[in-house]
mmCIF file of C-alpha atoms in Angstrom:
data_model
loop_
_atom_site.group_PDB
_atom_site.id
_atom_site.type_symbol
_atom_site.label_atom_id
_atom_site.label_comp_id
_atom_site.label_asym_id
_atom_site.label_seq_id
_atom_site.Cartn_x
_atom_site.Cartn_y
_atom_site.Cartn_z
ATOM 1 C CA MET A 1 46.927 86.571 76.228
ATOM 2 C CA ALA A 2 49.551 87.618 73.706
ATOM 3 C CA ALA A 3 50.721 90.716 75.616
ATOM 4 C CA ARG A 4 53.677 88.879 77.162
ATOM 5 C CA PHE A 5 54.564 86.670 74.204
ATOM 6 C CA SER A 6 57.235 89.274 73.427
ATOM 7 C CA ASP A 7 58.630 92.281 75.246
ATOM 8 C CA ASN A 8 57.391 95.644 73.967
ATOM 9 C CA GLY A 9 59.756 97.297 71.529
ATOM 10 C CA VAL A 10 61.434 97.179 68.154
ATOM 11 C CA TYR A 11 63.676 94.309 67.124
ATOM 12 C CA GLY A 12 67.395 95.031 67.031
ATOM 13 C CA THR A 13 70.025 96.738 69.169
ATOM 14 C CA PRO A 14 71.279 100.324 69.645
ATOM 15 C CA THR A 15 74.078 99.545 67.152
ATOM 16 C CA ASP A 16 71.478 99.499 64.339
ATOM 17 C CA ALA A 17 70.670 102.642 62.382
ATOM 18 C CA ALA A 18 68.220 104.994 64.085
ATOM 19 C CA VAL A 19 64.558 104.113 63.652
ATOM 20 C CA VAL A 20 63.650 107.823 63.511
ATOM 21 C CA SER A 21 65.667 110.585 61.845
ATOM 22 C CA ALA A 22 65.030 114.218 60.983
ATOM 23 C CA GLY A 23 63.171 114.625 57.707
ATOM 24 C CA THR A 24 62.959 117.581 55.368
ATOM 25 C CA GLY A 25 61.652 120.692 57.086
ATOM 26 C CA LEU A 26 59.098 120.013 59.810
ATOM 27 C CA SER A 27 59.015 116.234 59.545
ATOM 28 C CA VAL A 28 60.620 113.037 60.767
ATOM 29 C CA THR A 29 61.381 109.868 58.844
ATOM 30 C CA ILE A 30 60.722 106.313 60.016
ATOM 31 C CA ARG A 31 63.346 103.976 58.586
ATOM 32 C CA ALA A 32 62.148 101.195 56.293
ATOM 33 C CA GLY A 33 62.390 97.560 57.283
ATOM 34 C CA VAL A 34 61.928 97.993 61.049
ATOM 35 C CA GLU A 35 59.828 95.441 62.918
ATOM 36 C CA GLY A 36 58.514 95.366 66.468
ATOM 37 C CA SER A 37 55.907 94.141 68.904
ATOM 38 C CA LEU A 38 53.547 96.027 71.201
ATOM 39 C CA ARG A 39 51.410 94.154 73.721
ATOM 40 C CA GLY A 40 51.528 91.098 71.471
ATOM 41 C CA HIS A 41 50.650 93.005 68.273
ATOM 42 C CA ALA A 42 53.171 92.977 65.443
ATOM 43 C CA TRP A 43 54.347 96.115 63.665
ATOM 44 C CA THR A 44 56.514 96.821 60.653
ATOM 45 C CA SER A 45 57.541 100.155 59.166
ATOM 46 C CA GLY A 46 57.154 98.686 55.676
ATOM 47 C CA ALA A 47 59.387 98.400 52.644
ATOM 48 C CA THR A 48 59.833 102.149 52.168
ATOM 49 C CA ALA A 49 60.580 104.963 54.601
ATOM 50 C CA VAL A 50 57.596 106.778 56.115
ATOM 51 C CA THR A 51 57.455 110.551 56.684
ATOM 52 C CA LEU A 52 55.479 111.971 59.619
ATOM 53 C CA PRO A 53 54.732 115.720 59.871
ATOM 54 C CA VAL A 54 55.671 117.796 62.930
ATOM 55 C CA THR A 55 53.397 120.702 63.846
ATOM 56 C CA ALA A 56 55.016 124.151 63.687
ATOM 57 C CA ASN A 57 55.961 125.915 66.923
ATOM 58 C CA SER A 58 55.421 129.677 67.234
ATOM 59 C CA SER A 59 54.960 129.764 70.999
ATOM 60 C CA GLY A 60 58.159 131.585 71.884
ATOM 61 C CA GLN A 61 59.420 128.516 73.800
ATOM 62 C CA THR A 62 61.124 125.294 72.788
ATOM 63 C CA ARG A 63 58.804 122.318 72.368
ATOM 64 C CA ILE A 64 59.729 118.655 72.707
ATOM 65 C CA ASP A 65 57.576 116.051 70.966
ATOM 66 C CA ARG A 66 57.826 112.299 71.161
ATOM 67 C CA VAL A 67 57.807 109.851 68.299
ATOM 68 C CA VAL A 68 55.996 106.815 69.678
ATOM 69 C CA LEU A 69 54.895 103.403 68.597
ATOM 70 C CA ARG A 70 51.206 103.365 69.524
ATOM 71 C CA LEU A 71 48.686 100.572 69.929
ATOM 72 C CA ASP A 72 45.212 102.058 69.426
ATOM 73 C CA ARG A 73 42.628 99.618 70.734
ATOM 74 C CA SER A 74 39.726 101.418 69.053
ATOM 75 C CA ALA A 75 40.954 99.924 65.770
ATOM 76 C CA TRP A 76 43.554 97.439 67.104
ATOM 77 C CA THR A 77 46.301 98.992 65.008
ATOM 78 C CA VAL A 78 49.958 99.693 65.808
ATOM 79 C CA ARG A 79 51.363 102.813 64.169
ATOM 80 C CA ALA A 80 54.298 105.191 64.552
ATOM 81 C CA ALA A 81 53.046 108.650 65.494
ATOM 82 C CA VAL A 82 54.283 112.065 66.623
ATOM 83 C CA LYS A 83 52.940 112.948 70.077
ATOM 84 C CA GLN A 84 53.037 116.718 70.440
ATOM 85 C CA GLY A 85 54.434 118.215 73.614
ATOM 86 C CA THR A 86 53.664 121.483 75.376
ATOM 87 C CA PRO A 87 56.133 124.363 74.788
ATOM 88 C CA GLY A 88 58.388 124.807 77.805
ATOM 89 C CA ALA A 89 56.965 121.730 79.568
ATOM 90 C CA GLY A 90 59.434 119.017 78.627
ATOM 91 C CA VAL A 91 58.723 115.645 77.062
ATOM 92 C CA PRO A 92 55.062 114.529 76.930
ATOM 93 C CA ALA A 93 54.116 111.491 79.019
ATOM 94 C CA LEU A 94 53.542 108.102 77.450
ATOM 95 C CA SER A 95 50.073 106.564 77.501
ATOM 96 C CA GLN A 96 50.183 102.949 78.673
ATOM 97 C CA SER A 97 46.647 101.648 79.241
ATOM 98 C CA THR A 98 46.803 97.893 79.843
ATOM 99 C CA GLY A 99 43.128 96.902 79.567
ATOM 100 C CA ASP A 100 41.175 96.261 76.377
ATOM 101 C CA THR A 101 40.527 99.956 75.663
ATOM 102 C CA GLY A 102 42.706 103.041 75.270
ATOM 103 C CA THR A 103 46.209 103.355 73.869
ATOM 104 C CA TYR A 104 49.606 101.949 74.756
ATOM 105 C CA GLU A 105 52.767 103.742 73.669
ATOM 106 C CA ILE A 106 56.505 103.157 73.758
ATOM 107 C CA PRO A 107 59.214 105.676 72.792
ATOM 108 C CA LEU A 108 61.101 105.716 69.509
ATOM 109 C CA ALA A 109 62.618 109.223 69.588
ATOM 110 C CA GLU A 110 62.364 112.762 70.970
ATOM 111 C CA VAL A 111 61.956 115.720 68.615
ATOM 112 C CA THR A 112 63.174 119.167 69.679
ATOM 113 C CA LEU A 113 61.604 122.127 67.886
ATOM 114 C CA LEU A 114 62.750 125.668 68.632
ATOM 115 C CA SER A 115 60.164 128.411 68.416
ATOM 116 C CA GLY A 116 59.852 129.563 64.810
ATOM 117 C CA ALA A 117 62.240 126.891 63.533
ATOM 118 C CA GLY A 118 61.807 125.301 60.123
ATOM 119 C CA THR A 119 63.687 122.086 60.984
ATOM 120 C CA VAL A 120 63.766 119.627 63.857
ATOM 121 C CA THR A 121 66.414 117.844 65.934
ATOM 122 C CA VAL A 122 65.871 114.158 66.662
ATOM 123 C CA THR A 123 67.295 112.277 69.665
ATOM 124 C CA ARG A 124 67.218 108.477 69.628
ATOM 125 C CA LYS A 125 65.069 106.851 72.324
ATOM 126 C CA GLU A 126 64.209 103.428 70.871
ATOM 127 C CA LEU A 127 62.915 100.806 73.255
ATOM 128 C CA TYR A 128 64.212 97.443 72.056
ATOM 129 C CA VAL A 129 62.654 94.043 72.580
ATOM 130 C CA GLY A 130 64.689 92.229 75.221
ATOM 131 C CA THR A 131 65.638 88.599 75.520
ATOM 132 C CA ARG A 132 64.323 86.212 78.152
ATOM 133 C CA VAL A 133 66.402 84.326 80.703
ATOM 134 C CA ARG A 134 67.048 80.920 79.128
ATOM 135 C CA PRO A 135 67.529 77.858 81.361
ATOM 136 C CA CYS A 136 70.416 75.658 80.270
ATOM 137 C CA THR A 137 73.439 73.823 81.632
ATOM 138 C CA SER A 138 77.039 75.021 81.505
ATOM 139 C CA SER A 139 77.553 72.895 78.381
ATOM 140 C CA THR A 140 74.288 73.738 76.599
ATOM 141 C CA ARG A 141 74.264 77.526 76.407
ATOM 142 C CA ASN A 142 72.649 79.004 73.298
ATOM 143 C CA PRO A 143 75.293 78.536 70.547
ATOM 144 C CA LEU A 144 74.071 81.635 68.675
ATOM 145 C CA PRO A 145 73.174 84.182 71.386
ATOM 146 C CA VAL A 146 72.199 87.796 70.771
ATOM 147 C CA PRO A 147 73.710 90.735 72.709
ATOM 148 C CA GLY A 148 72.136 91.050 76.145
ATOM 149 C CA GLU A 149 70.887 87.453 76.271
ATOM 150 C CA ILE A 150 71.021 85.855 79.717
ATOM 151 C CA ASN A 151 71.366 82.107 80.274
ATOM 152 C CA PHE A 152 70.855 80.476 83.674
ATOM 153 C CA GLU A 153 72.896 77.302 84.226
ATOM 154 C CA THR A 154 70.924 74.827 86.299
ATOM 155 C CA ASP A 155 74.025 72.704 87.023
ATOM 156 C CA THR A 156 76.162 75.572 88.371
ATOM 157 C CA GLY A 157 73.599 78.132 89.558
ATOM 158 C CA ARG A 158 75.312 80.788 87.420
ATOM 159 C CA ALA A 159 73.594 83.457 85.335
ATOM 160 C CA VAL A 160 75.728 84.565 82.374
ATOM 161 C CA GLN A 161 75.128 87.309 79.824
ATOM 162 C CA TRP A 162 76.322 87.508 76.209
ATOM 163 C CA THR A 163 78.081 90.827 75.469
ATOM 164 C CA GLY A 164 78.246 90.300 71.716
ATOM 165 C CA SER A 165 81.690 88.693 71.909
ATOM 166 C CA SER A 166 81.831 86.644 75.138
ATOM 167 C CA TRP A 167 79.810 85.343 78.093
ATOM 168 C CA ARG A 168 80.170 87.309 81.353
ATOM 169 C CA SER A 169 78.970 86.356 84.806
ATOM 170 C CA VAL A 170 75.902 88.209 86.054
ATOM 171 C CA PHE A 171 75.507 86.044 89.131
ATOM 172 C CA ASP A 172 77.371 83.121 90.662
ATOM 173 C CA ASP A 173 78.183 82.011 94.199
ATOM 174 C CA SER A 174 80.790 79.335 94.868
ATOM 175 C CA GLY A 175 80.126 79.175 98.592
ATOM 176 C CA VAL A 176 83.080 78.972 101.004
ATOM 177 C CA ILE A 177 86.002 76.962 99.600
ATOM 178 C CA ASN A 178 88.853 75.789 101.821
ATOM 179 C CA VAL A 179 92.196 76.291 100.072
ATOM 180 C CA ASN A 180 94.552 74.898 102.726
ATOM 181 C CA ALA A 181 97.495 73.014 101.216
ATOM 182 C CA PRO A 182 99.667 71.796 104.132
ATOM 183 C CA THR A 183 103.436 71.514 103.719
ATOM 184 C CA ALA A 184 106.108 70.037 105.956
ATOM 185 C CA ALA A 185 107.563 73.516 106.546
ATOM 186 C CA TRP A 186 104.328 75.270 107.584
ATOM 187 C CA SER A 187 101.151 74.436 109.503
ATOM 188 C CA ASN A 188 97.742 76.046 109.048
ATOM 189 C CA GLU A 189 96.696 77.619 112.342
ATOM 190 C CA VAL A 190 93.591 79.257 110.801
ATOM 191 C CA ASP A 191 91.939 78.007 107.607
ATOM 192 C CA CYS A 192 92.499 79.749 104.290
ATOM 193 C CA VAL A 193 89.227 80.228 102.420
ATOM 194 C CA LEU A 194 87.901 81.921 99.300
ATOM 195 C CA GLU A 195 84.506 82.725 97.825
ATOM 196 C CA LYS A 196 83.634 83.577 94.228
ATOM 197 C CA ARG A 197 80.729 85.948 93.714
ATOM 198 C CA ASN A 198 79.592 87.345 90.366
ATOM 199 C CA GLY A 199 82.914 86.729 88.626
ATOM 200 C CA ASN A 200 85.072 88.045 91.490
ATOM 201 C CA VAL A 201 87.209 85.962 93.856
ATOM 202 C CA HIS A 202 87.615 87.094 97.467
ATOM 203 C CA LEU A 203 90.464 85.441 99.415
ATOM 204 C CA ARG A 204 91.054 85.332 103.156
ATOM 205 C CA LEU A 205 94.365 83.732 104.022
ATOM 206 C CA GLY A 206 94.411 82.348 107.556
ATOM 207 C CA ALA A 207 97.379 82.104 109.928
ATOM 208 C CA PHE A 208 100.546 80.058 109.442
ATOM 209 C CA LYS A 209 103.174 78.737 111.853
ATOM 210 C CA ARG A 210 106.702 77.798 110.878
ATOM 211 C CA ALA A 211 107.016 74.028 111.400
ATOM 212 C CA GLY A 212 110.368 73.562 109.681
ATOM 213 C CA GLY A 213 113.759 74.941 110.634
ATOM 214 C CA THR A 214 114.972 78.522 110.490
ATOM 215 C CA LEU A 215 114.142 80.255 107.198
ATOM 216 C CA ALA A 216 116.844 82.696 106.085
ATOM 217 C CA ASP A 217 115.771 86.171 105.049
ATOM 218 C CA ASP A 218 116.894 85.654 101.429
ATOM 219 C CA ILE A 219 115.026 82.366 100.885
ATOM 220 C CA GLU A 220 111.464 82.345 99.492
ATOM 221 C CA SER A 221 109.001 79.797 100.889
ATOM 222 C CA ARG A 222 105.666 78.382 99.696
ATOM 223 C CA LEU A 223 102.919 78.929 102.234
ATOM 224 C CA PRO A 224 100.332 76.159 102.847
ATOM 225 C CA ALA A 225 97.549 77.395 100.542
ATOM 226 C CA ILE A 226 96.799 76.928 96.857
ATOM 227 C CA ILE A 227 94.143 78.551 94.674
ATOM 228 C CA PRO A 228 92.189 76.051 92.499
ATOM 229 C CA ALA A 229 92.498 76.652 88.743
ATOM 230 C CA ALA A 230 88.937 77.945 88.321
ATOM 231 C CA TYR A 231 89.596 80.758 90.817
ATOM 232 C CA ARG A 232 93.013 82.029 89.703
ATOM 233 C CA HIS A 233 93.485 85.294 87.883
ATOM 234 C CA PRO A 234 94.435 84.322 84.323
ATOM 235 C CA THR A 235 97.457 86.645 83.994
ATOM 236 C CA ARG A 236 98.057 88.897 87.018
ATOM 237 C CA ASP A 237 99.775 87.948 90.275
ATOM 238 C CA GLN A 238 98.308 89.373 93.496
ATOM 239 C CA TYR A 239 100.427 90.909 96.270
ATOM 240 C CA GLY A 240 99.857 91.273 99.995
ATOM 241 C CA LEU A 241 101.547 92.065 103.305
ATOM 242 C CA ALA A 242 101.803 89.900 106.404
ATOM 243 C CA TYR A 243 102.654 90.432 110.074
ATOM 244 C CA ILE A 244 105.492 88.168 111.272
ATOM 245 C CA THR A 245 106.407 87.329 114.875
ATOM 246 C CA GLY A 246 108.712 89.964 116.338
ATOM 247 C CA VAL A 247 106.838 92.987 114.968
ATOM 248 C CA ASN A 248 108.098 92.293 111.460
ATOM 249 C CA ILE A 249 106.481 92.721 108.052
ATOM 250 C CA GLY A 250 106.667 90.367 105.078
ATOM 251 C CA ARG A 251 105.338 90.302 101.551
ATOM 252 C CA PHE A 252 103.588 87.407 99.816
ATOM 253 C CA ILE A 253 102.450 86.701 96.242
ATOM 254 C CA VAL A 254 99.389 84.785 95.041
ATOM 255 C CA TYR A 255 100.480 83.598 91.598
ATOM 256 C CA SER A 256 98.255 83.810 88.503
ATOM 257 C CA ASN A 257 97.372 80.939 86.226
ATOM 258 C CA ALA A 258 100.016 82.139 83.761
ATOM 259 C CA SER A 259 102.840 81.641 86.273
ATOM 260 C CA THR A 260 105.066 78.584 86.675
ATOM 261 C CA ARG A 261 103.844 78.754 90.311
ATOM 262 C CA ALA A 262 100.179 78.910 89.228
ATOM 263 C CA GLY A 263 97.811 79.206 92.189
ATOM 264 C CA GLN A 264 100.567 78.962 94.802
ATOM 265 C CA VAL A 265 101.106 81.461 97.637
ATOM 266 C CA TRP A 266 104.749 82.331 98.375
ATOM 267 C CA LEU A 267 106.365 84.395 101.129
ATOM 268 C CA VAL A 268 108.976 86.356 99.182
ATOM 269 C CA ASN A 269 110.198 89.395 101.183
ATOM 270 C CA LYS A 270 110.740 88.941 104.908
ATOM 271 C CA PRO A 271 113.212 88.783 107.789
ATOM 272 C CA THR A 272 114.706 85.562 109.066
ATOM 273 C CA ILE A 273 111.925 83.345 110.431
ATOM 274 C CA SER A 274 112.547 80.869 113.250
ATOM 275 C CA SER A 275 110.749 77.606 113.915
ATOM 276 C CA GLY A 276 107.490 78.341 115.753
ATOM 277 C CA ASP A 277 107.167 81.895 114.407
ATOM 278 C CA SER A 278 103.778 82.942 113.023
ATOM 279 C CA VAL A 279 102.869 84.609 109.732
ATOM 280 C CA LEU A 280 99.542 86.475 109.746
ATOM 281 C CA PRO A 281 98.619 87.612 106.196
ATOM 282 C CA MET A 282 96.363 90.523 105.475
ATOM 283 C CA SER A 283 92.782 89.622 104.581
ATOM 284 C CA GLY A 284 90.636 90.791 101.720
ATOM 285 C CA LEU A 285 92.569 90.180 98.490
ATOM 286 C CA SER A 286 90.227 90.015 95.518
ATOM 287 C CA TRP A 287 90.462 89.737 91.732
ATOM 288 C CA VAL A 288 88.313 89.240 88.645
ATOM 289 C CA VAL A 289 88.213 85.854 86.952
ATOM 290 C CA ASP A 290 85.360 86.279 84.420
#
């Protein structure tokens, strides 16, 4: 019943000091003050460091042992142990019996022992207890999250993960959003739409027709689309090309939230455009927003 009360592993993150380090000679040391959980059974390394012996290797080949955290159901104890490997055969397999008999192991480290060596090399392999996905709303995220924690916002449908310094989107889907913004000078012949997926905005500008008078080649003009604030890049403008009636090419800018033209789309480099001419922007601009 308790096996899923907590994920299997030690408590902490990879930024903590190693749980296992090389000891003196043929031994490894388990750091003091480490706690963990294995199939619902608590474990602590204790108040002082623990030394575990490593069997000598005179085989003529390199041997790799594992340091494991082991639940032994014959005595219902959880202990750190060295699981000896076979020379030349790589890392020994973990035992993970899930019934009410046998052993269940998770990795803490790998120990490399050259043939005839009097010392060992330890490589970190700790398995850390994870964090569960926490339901919340966009205004009730955990105020004191731990690195790796994921919150699912029931009001937005977003899943966000705490990096240790900020929340980042793991999953979100805005659906299709129409961003037409008609002006007297331009008409929307094909809708402009965007979608936000997993922190990225994907924009497809439609087709525009000049409804006003002739637009001189040295005059910039705002096209009939605007990006809502939540979907603008915070600092970087986006650039694209457009086909213009008469086998001509123009350039447009989608302005960032930091611009005085925030969210607006402007045609900035182009030939003279006559009334009734079409502007067909390239599709597929995208940028990161969170």
